[in-house]
Coordinates of C-alpha atoms in Angstrom, one line a residue:
X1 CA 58.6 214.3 21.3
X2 CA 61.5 212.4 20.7
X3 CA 64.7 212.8 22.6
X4 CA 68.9 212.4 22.2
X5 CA 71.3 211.6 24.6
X6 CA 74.1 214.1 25.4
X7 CA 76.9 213.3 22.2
X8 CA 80.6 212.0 23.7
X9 CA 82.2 215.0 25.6
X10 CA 79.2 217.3 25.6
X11 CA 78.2 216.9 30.1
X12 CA 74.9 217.8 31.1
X13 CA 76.6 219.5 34.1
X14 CA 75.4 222.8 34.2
X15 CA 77.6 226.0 35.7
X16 CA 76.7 227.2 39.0
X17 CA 74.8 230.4 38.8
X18 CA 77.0 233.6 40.0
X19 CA 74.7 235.2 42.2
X20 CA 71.4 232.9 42.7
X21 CA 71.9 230.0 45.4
X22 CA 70.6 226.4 45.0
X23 CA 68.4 224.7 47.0
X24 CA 64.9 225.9 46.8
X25 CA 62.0 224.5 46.6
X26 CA 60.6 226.0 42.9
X27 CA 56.5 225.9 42.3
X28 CA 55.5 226.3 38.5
X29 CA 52.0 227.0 38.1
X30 CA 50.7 227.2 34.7
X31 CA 47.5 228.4 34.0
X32 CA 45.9 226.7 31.5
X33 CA 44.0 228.8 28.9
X34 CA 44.7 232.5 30.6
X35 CA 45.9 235.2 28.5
X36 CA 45.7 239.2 28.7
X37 CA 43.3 241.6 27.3
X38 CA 41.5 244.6 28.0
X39 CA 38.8 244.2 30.6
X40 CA 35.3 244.2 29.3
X41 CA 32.4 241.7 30.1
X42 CA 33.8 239.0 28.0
X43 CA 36.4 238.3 29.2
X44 CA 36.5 235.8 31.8
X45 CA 39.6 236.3 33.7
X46 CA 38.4 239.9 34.4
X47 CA 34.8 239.2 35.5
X48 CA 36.6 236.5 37.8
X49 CA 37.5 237.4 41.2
X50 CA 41.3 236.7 41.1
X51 CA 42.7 238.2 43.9
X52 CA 45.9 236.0 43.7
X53 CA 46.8 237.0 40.3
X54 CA 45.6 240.5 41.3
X55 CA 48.0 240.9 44.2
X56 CA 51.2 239.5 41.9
X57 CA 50.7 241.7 39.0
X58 CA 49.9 245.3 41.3
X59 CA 52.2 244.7 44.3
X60 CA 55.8 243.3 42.3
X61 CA 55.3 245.2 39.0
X62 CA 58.7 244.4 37.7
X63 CA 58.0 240.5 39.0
X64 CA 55.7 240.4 36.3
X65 CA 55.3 240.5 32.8
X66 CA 53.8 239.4 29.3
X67 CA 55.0 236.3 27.0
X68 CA 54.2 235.5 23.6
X69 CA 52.6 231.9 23.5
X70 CA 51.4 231.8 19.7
X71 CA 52.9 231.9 16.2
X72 CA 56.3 231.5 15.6
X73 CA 57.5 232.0 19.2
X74 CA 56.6 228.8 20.1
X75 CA 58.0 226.9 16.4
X76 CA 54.0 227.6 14.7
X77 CA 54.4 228.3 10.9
X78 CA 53.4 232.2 11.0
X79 CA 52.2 234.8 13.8
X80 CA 48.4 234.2 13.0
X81 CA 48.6 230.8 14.3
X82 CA 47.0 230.3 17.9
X83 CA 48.8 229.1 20.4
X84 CA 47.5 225.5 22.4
X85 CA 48.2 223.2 25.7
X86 CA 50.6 221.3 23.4
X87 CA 53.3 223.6 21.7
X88 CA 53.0 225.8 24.8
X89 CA 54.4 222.9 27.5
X90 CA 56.8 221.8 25.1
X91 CA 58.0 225.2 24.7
X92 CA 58.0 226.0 28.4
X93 CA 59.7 222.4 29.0
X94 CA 62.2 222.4 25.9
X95 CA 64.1 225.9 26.4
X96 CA 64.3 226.6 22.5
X97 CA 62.0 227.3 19.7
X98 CA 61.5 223.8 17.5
X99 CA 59.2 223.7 14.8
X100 CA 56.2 222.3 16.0
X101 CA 52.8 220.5 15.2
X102 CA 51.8 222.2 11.9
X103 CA 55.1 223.9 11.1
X104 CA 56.7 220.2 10.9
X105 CA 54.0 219.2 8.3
X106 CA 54.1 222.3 6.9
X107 CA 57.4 221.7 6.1
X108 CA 57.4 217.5 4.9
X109 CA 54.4 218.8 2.4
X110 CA 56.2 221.9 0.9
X111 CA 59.7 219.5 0.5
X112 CA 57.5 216.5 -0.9
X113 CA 59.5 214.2 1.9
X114 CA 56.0 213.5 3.6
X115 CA 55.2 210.7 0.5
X116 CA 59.1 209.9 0.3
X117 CA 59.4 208.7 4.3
X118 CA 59.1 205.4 5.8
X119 CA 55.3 206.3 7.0
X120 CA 54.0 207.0 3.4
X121 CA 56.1 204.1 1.9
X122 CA 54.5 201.9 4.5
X123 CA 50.6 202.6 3.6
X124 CA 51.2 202.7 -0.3
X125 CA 50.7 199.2 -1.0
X126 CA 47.0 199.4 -0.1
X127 CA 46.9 201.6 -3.2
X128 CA 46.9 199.1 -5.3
X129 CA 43.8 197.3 -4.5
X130 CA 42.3 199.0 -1.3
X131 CA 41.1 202.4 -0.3
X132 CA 43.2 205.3 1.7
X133 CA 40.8 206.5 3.9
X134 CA 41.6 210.5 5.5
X135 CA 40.3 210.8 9.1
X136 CA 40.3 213.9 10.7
X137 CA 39.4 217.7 11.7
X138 CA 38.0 219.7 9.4
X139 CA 39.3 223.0 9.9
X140 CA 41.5 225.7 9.5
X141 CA 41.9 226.6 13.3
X142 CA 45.7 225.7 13.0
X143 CA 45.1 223.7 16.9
X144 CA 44.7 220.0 15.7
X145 CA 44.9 220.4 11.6
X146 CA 44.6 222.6 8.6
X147 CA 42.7 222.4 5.5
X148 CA 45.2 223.1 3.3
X149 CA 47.1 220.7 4.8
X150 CA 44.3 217.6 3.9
X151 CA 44.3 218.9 0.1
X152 CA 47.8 218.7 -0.4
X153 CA 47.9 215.6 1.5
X154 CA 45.0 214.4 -0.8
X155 CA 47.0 216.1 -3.9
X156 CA 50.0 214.3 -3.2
X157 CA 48.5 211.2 -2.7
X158 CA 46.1 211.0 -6.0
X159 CA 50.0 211.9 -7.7
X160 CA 51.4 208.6 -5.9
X161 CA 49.2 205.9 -6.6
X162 CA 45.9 206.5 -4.5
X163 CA 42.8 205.6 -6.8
X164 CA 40.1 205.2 -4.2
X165 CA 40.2 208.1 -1.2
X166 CA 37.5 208.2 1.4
X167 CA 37.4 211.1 3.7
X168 CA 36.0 211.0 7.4
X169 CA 35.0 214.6 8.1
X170 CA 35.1 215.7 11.8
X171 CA 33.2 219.0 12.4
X172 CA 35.0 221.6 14.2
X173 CA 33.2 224.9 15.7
X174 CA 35.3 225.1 18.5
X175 CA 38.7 226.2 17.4
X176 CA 36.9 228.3 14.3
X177 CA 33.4 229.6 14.2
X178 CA 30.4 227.4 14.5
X179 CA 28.5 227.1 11.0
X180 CA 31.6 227.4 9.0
X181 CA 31.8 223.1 8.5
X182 CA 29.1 224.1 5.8
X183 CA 31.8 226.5 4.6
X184 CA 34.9 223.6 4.7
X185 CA 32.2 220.5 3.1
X186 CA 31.9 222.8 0.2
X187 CA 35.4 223.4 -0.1
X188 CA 36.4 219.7 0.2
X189 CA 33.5 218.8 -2.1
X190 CA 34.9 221.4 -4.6
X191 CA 38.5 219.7 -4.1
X192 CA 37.3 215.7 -4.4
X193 CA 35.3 216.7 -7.5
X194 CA 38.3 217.5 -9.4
X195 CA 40.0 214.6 -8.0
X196 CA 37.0 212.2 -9.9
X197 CA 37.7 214.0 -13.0
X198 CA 41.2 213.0 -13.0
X199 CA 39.9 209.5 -12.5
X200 CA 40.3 209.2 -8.8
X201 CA 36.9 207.6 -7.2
X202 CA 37.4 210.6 -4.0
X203 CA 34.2 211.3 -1.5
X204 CA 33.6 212.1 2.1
X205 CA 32.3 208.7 3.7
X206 CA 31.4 209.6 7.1
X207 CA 31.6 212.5 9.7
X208 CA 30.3 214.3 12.9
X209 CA 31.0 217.0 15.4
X210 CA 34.5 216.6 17.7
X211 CA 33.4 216.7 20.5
X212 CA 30.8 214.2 19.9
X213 CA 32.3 211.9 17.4
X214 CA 35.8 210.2 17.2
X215 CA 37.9 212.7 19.0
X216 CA 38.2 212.3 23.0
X217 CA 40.7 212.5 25.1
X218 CA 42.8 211.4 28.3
X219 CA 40.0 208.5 28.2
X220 CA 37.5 210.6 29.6
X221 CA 34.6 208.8 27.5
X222 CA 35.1 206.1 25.1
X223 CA 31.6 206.0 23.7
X224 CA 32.8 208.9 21.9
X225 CA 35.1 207.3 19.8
X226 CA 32.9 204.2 19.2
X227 CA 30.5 206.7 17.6
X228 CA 32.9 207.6 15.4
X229 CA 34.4 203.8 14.9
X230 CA 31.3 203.1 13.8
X231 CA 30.6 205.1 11.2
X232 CA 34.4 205.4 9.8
X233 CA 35.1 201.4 10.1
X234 CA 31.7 200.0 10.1
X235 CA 29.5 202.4 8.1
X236 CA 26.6 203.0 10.3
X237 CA 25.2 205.8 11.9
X238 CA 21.7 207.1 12.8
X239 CA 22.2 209.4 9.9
X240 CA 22.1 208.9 6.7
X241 CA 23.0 211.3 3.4
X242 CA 23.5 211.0 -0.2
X243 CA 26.5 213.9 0.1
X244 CA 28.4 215.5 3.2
X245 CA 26.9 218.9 2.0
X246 CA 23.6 218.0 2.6
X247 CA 24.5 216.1 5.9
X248 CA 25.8 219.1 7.6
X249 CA 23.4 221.4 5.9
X250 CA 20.3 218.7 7.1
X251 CA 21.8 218.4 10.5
X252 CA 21.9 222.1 11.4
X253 CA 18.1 222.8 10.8
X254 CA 17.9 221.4 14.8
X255 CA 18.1 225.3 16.6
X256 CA 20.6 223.4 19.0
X257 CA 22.9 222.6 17.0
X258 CA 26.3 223.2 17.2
X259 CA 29.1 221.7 14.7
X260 CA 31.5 220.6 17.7
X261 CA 28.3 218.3 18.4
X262 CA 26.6 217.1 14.9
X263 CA 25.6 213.5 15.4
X264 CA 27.6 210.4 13.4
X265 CA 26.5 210.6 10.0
X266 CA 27.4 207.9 6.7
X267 CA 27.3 208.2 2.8
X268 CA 25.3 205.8 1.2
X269 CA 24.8 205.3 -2.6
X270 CA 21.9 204.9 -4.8
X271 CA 20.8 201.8 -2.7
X272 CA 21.7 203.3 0.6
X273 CA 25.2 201.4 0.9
X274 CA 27.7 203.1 2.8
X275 CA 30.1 204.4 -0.2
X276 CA 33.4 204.0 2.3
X277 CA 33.6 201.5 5.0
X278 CA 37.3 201.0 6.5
X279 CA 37.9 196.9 5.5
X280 CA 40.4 194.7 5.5
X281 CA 43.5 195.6 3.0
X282 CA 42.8 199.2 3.2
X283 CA 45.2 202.5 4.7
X284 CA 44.0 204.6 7.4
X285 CA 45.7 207.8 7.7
X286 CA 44.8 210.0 10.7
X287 CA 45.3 213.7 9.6
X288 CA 45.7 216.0 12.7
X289 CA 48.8 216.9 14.0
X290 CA 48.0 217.5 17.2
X291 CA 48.1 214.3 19.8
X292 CA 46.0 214.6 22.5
X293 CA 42.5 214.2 20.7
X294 CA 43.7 211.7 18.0
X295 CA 45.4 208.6 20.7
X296 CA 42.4 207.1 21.7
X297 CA 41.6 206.2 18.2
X298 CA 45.0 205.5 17.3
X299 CA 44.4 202.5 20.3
X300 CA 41.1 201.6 18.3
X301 CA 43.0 201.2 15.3
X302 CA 46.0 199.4 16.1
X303 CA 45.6 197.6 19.3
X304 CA 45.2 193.9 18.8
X305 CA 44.2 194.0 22.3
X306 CA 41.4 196.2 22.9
X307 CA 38.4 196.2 25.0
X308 CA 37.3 199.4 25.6
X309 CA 33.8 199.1 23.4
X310 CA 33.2 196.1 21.2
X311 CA 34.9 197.2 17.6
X312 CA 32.5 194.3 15.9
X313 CA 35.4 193.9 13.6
X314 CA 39.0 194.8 13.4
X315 CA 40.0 195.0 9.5
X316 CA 43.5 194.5 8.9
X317 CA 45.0 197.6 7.5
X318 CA 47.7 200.3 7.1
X319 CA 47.4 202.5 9.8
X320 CA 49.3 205.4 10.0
X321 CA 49.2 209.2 11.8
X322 CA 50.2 212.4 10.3
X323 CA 53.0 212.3 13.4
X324 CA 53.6 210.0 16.1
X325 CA 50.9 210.9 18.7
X326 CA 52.5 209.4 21.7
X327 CA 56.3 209.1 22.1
X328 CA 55.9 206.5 25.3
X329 CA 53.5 204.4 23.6
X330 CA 55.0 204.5 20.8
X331 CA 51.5 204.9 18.9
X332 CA 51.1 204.5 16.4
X333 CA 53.8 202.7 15.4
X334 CA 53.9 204.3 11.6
X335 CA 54.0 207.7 10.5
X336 CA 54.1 210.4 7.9
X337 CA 56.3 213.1 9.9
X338 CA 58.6 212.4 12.1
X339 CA 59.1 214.8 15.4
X340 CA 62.0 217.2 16.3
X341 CA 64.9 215.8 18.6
X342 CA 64.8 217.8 20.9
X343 CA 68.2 217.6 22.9
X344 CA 69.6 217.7 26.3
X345 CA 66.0 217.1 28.0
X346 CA 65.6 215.7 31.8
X347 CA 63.0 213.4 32.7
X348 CA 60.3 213.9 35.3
X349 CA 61.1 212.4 38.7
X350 CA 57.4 211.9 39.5
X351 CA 54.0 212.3 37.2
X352 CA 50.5 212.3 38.6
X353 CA 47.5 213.0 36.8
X354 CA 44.0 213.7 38.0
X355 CA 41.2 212.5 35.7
X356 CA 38.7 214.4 34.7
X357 CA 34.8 213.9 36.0
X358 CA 33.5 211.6 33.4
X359 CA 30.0 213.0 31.7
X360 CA 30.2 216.5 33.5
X361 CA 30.2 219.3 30.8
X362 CA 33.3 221.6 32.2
X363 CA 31.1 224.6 31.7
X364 CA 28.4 222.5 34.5
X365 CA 31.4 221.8 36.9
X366 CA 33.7 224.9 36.4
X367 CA 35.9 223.9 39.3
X368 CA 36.3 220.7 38.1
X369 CA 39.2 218.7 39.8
X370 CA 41.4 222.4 40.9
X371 CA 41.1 221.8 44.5
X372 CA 42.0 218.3 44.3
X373 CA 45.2 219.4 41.8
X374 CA 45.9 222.4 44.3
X375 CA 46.3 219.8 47.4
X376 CA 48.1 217.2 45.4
X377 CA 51.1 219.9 44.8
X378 CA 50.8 221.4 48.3
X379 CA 51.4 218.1 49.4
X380 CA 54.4 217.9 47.1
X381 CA 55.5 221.0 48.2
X382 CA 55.4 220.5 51.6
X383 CA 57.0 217.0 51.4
X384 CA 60.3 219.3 50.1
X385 CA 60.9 215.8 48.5
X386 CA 60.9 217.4 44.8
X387 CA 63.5 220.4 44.0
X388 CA 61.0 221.8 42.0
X389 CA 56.6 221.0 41.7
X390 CA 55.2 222.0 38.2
X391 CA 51.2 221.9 38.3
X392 CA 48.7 222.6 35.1
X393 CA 45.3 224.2 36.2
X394 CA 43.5 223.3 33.3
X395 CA 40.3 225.4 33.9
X396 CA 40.5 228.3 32.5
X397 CA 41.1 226.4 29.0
X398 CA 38.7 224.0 29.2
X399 CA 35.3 226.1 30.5
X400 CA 36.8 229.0 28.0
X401 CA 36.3 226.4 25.2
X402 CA 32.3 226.1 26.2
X403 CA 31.8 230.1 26.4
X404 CA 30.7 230.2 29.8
X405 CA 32.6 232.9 31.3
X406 CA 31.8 231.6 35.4
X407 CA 34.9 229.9 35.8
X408 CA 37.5 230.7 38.7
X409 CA 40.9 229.5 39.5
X410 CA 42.6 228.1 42.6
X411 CA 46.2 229.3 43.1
X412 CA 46.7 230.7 46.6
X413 CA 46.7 227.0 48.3
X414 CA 50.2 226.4 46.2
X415 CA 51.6 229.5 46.4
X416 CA 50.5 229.2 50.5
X417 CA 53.0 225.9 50.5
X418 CA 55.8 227.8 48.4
X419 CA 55.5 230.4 51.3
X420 CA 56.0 227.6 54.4
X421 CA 58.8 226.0 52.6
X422 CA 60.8 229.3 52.0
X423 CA 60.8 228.6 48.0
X424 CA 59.7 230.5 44.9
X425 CA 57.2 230.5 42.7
X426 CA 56.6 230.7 39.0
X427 CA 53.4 231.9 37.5
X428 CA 52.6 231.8 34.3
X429 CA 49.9 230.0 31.5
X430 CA 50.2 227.6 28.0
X431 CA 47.8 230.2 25.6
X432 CA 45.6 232.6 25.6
X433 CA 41.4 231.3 25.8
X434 CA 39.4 232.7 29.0
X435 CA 40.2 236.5 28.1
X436 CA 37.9 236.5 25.0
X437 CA 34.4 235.1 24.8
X438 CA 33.3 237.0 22.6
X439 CA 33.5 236.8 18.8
X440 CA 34.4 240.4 17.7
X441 CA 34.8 242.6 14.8
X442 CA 38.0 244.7 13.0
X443 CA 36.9 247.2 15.1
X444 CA 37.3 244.9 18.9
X445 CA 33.3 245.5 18.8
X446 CA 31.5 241.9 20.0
X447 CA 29.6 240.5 17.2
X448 CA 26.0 239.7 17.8
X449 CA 23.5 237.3 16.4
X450 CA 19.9 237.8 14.6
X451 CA 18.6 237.8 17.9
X452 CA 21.0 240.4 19.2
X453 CA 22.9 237.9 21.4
X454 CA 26.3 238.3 21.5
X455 CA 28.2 235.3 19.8
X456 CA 30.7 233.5 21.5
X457 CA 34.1 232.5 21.0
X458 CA 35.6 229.1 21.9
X459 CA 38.7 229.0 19.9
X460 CA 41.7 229.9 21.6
X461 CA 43.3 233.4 20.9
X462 CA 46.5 234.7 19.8
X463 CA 47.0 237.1 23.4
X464 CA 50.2 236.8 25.3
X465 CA 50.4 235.3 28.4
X466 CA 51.5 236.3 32.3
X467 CA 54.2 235.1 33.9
X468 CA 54.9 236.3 37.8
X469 CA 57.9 235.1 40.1
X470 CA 57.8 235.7 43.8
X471 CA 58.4 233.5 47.0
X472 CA 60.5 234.0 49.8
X473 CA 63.4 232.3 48.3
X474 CA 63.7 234.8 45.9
X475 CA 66.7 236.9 46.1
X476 CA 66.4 240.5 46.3
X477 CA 67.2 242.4 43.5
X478 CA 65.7 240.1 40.9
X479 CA 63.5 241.0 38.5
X480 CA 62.2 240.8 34.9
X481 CA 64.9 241.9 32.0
X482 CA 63.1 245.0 30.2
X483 CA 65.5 244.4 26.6
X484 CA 63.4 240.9 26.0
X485 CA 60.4 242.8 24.3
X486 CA 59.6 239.7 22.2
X487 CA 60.7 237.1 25.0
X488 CA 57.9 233.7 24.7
X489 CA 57.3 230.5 26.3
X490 CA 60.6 229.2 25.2
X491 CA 62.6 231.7 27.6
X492 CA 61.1 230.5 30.5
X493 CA 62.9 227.4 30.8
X494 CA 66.1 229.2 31.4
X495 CA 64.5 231.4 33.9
X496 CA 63.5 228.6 35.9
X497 CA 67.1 227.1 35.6
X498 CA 68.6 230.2 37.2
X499 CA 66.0 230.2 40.2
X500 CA 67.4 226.8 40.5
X501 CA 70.8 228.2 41.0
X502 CA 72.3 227.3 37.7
X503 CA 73.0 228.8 34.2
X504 CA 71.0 227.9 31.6
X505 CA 72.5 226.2 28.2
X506 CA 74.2 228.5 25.5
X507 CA 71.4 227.2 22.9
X508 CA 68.6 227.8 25.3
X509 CA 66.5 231.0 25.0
X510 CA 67.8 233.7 27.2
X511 CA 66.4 234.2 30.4
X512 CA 63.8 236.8 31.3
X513 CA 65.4 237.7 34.7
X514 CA 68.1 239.6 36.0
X515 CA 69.8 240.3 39.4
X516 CA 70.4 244.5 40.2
X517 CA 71.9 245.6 43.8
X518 CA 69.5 247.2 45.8

């Protein structure tokens, strides 16, 4: 996200909080993935032995509490929109509530400013005489895109001069059920269909399953996106269909498959020509609004310079994303909706990031790189170099996503280090995933296949989320403020301000903490 410099007058200097000191060494430990329900066998976090957590939520009851991560409390259009990794740090990190993600492009399509800004101005000349091609999620999971969102975008482009559209279909089964891409090809079918009558040539070129095709992430495997380069750019895939219907339809009959997985499939015609290879002259529009699984193409796309897989070609184009996927990078360099300024942010004195095993299904490796995460912040701790040591423990996110519910976290080691140092700790998580694995009815009851198996959920949930403060450089008498009913992610910022020793902001969300006399 973009941010703004302090205007003339307006210090950064904060007050001096009246009754917390300065100088303690603060630990923020967010859980990735852990939210709250009632214990049953499905959810993870209760069939876990988590003694840690255990110990912080029975022995300092009024050092602990629930936050809402999901819906509007952290800037997502309405309350049934889950919460993810992405709007929950930039909620825990901003202080206030900005719209976010989907709300932003929510809001560019409902003004019509989405095909009036620089970004839409900048692919329209390929209308003339190339194809807009549309490459992304389909879904309505509300965590990387929306449907509704790709047929207005593909609305409002047919109205402004696009006369050839090409869709690139990504299955999703992960954030909504698997089996319902049949459901969304239909849909989108149903929507290009009208599209031709109103003499727009419209049709789904190419697609597969997320996690198999196109969208990676953090550069964990690159042949991922290659499978996807090449059948979005270069037209070929092992699969081949007359329509998208009966590619997911044909594709399913396999008893292991799983939309998140479908194989790279292409569109041919009559003579089994791919209908919608990306060439040169054309647009590229990228339609997700989340980041994190949409950069490593973004690289494939617009890096002159590239050399992780052999691209065969490199078509000049139009390239732009539905928002600017990375702020550093500055990638890409065009598009459609611009991000919130979000003002008076700090920088981070020091970032270090662990990669993940390459090839290891997290479900396989549950642990995955915890321990090594756990010792880097110890370290950090111990070093008292750093005023305050913020750790993500992605695990509980990540093995919650495959439905296995064997996954455990490691927390004592940093809260160990926040205990030799004299500091304070601050618990809490992003969203709400490892609670549920199960898919369930109106009722709470788990839902159960043919076979009497109980399905299983790998989308996030809409839960709230823990947060615990402890340490020995707490002060006595504080504790979590009991008139903050619907506090969220957003208030946490200025909680952690004032365990710093300082008042937070007028414009920040209040904090969640008080101070009482003994």
């Amino acid at each position: 996200m973009a941010t703004r410099p302090p205007s003339e007058g307006k210090p950064w200097d904060l007050a001096a909080h009246p009754r917390l000191g300065k100088g303690k060494v603060v630990g923020v430990v967010v859980l990735d993935g852990w939210g709250e329900a009632p214990p049953d066998p499905f959810n993870c976090i209760h069939a876990a032995e988590t003694p840690t957590i255990d110990a912080l939520k029975k022995g300092a009851p009024e050092r602990w509490r629930l936050i809402k991560a999901h819906g509007t409390a952290v800037g997502l259009p309405t309350d049934d929109d889950m919460g993810n990794s992405e709007v929950g740090h930039n909620a825990l990190g901003a202080g206030q509530i900005y719209a976010q993600g989907a709300k932003l492009v929510d809001l560019a399509l409902a003004s019509g400013k989405i095909f009036e800004g620089e970004g839409f101005k900048y692919i329209q000349p390929s209308f003339d005489n190339g194809t807009l091609h549309l490459i992304g999620l389909l879904s309505d999971g509300g965590v990387h895109s929306r449907f509704d969102q790709l047929q207005l975008l593909l609305k409002g482009a047919s109205e402004h001069g696009a006369k050839r559209i090409r869709v690139h279909a990504l299955t999703d089964g992960r954030d909504v059920l698997d089996g319902s891409s049949v459901r969304f090809v239909e849909m989108l079918e149903d929507d290009l269909a009208k599209l031709r009558e109103k003499g727009v040539d419209a049709r789904v070129a190419s697609g597969g399953g997320r996690m198999y095709v196109t969208m990676d992430r953090y550069e964990n495997d690159w042949q991922v996106v290659k499978r996807g380069w090449d059948a979005h750019v270069l037209g070929e895939a092992p699969h081949k269909f007359k329509n998208a219907l009966e590619a997911v339809k044909k594709l399913r009959e396999d008893p292991k498959a799983n939309d998140q997985y479908l194989p790279p499939f292409v569109i041919v015609d009559e003579s089994g020509k791919p209908v919608g290879p990306i060439q040169d002259g054309d647009a590229v529009v990228t339609f997700n609004f989340r980041a994190d699984r949409m950069v490593m193409l973004a690289k494939a796309l617009e890096y002159d310079n590239f050399d992780r897989f052999d691209r065969v070609r490199f078509p000049k184009i139009r390239y732009a994303g539905m928002l600017q996927y990375d702020g550093e990078l500055k990638l890409p360099s065009h598009y459609l909706v611009a991000p919130p300024e979000i003002e008076r942010t700090s920088d981070l004195e020091k970032y270090e990031e662990i990669p993940s095993d390459i090839g290891i299904p997290f479900n396989e490796q549950p642990k995955m790189k915890a321990l090594e995460i756990a010792h880097k912040a110890r370290d950090a701790i111990l070093s008292r170099e750093f005023d305050q040591v913020r750790v993500n423990i992605a695990n509980g996110d990540m093995v919650g996503h495959t439905g296995d519910i064997e996954a455990t976290i490691v927390g004592k080691i940093i809260l160990d280090a926040i205990e030799q140092v004299g500091g304070i700790f601050v618990l809490t998580a992003d969203h709400g995933n490892a609670e549920d694995m199960a898919k369930r009815d109106k009722s709470g009851k788990p839902l159960r296949d043919k076979d009497g198996k109980v399905q299983t959920l790998t989308s996030h949930t809409l839960n709230p989320v823990p947060i615990a403060i402890g340490g020995p450089g707490l002060a006595p008498g504080v504790r979590f403020r009991t008139d903050l009913r619907d506090a969220g992610l957003a208030n946490v910022a200025a909680t952690i301000m004032n365990l710093h020793g300082f008042e937070a902001p007028d414009h920040y969300e209040p904090t969640l903490i008080e101070v009482v006399d003994n």
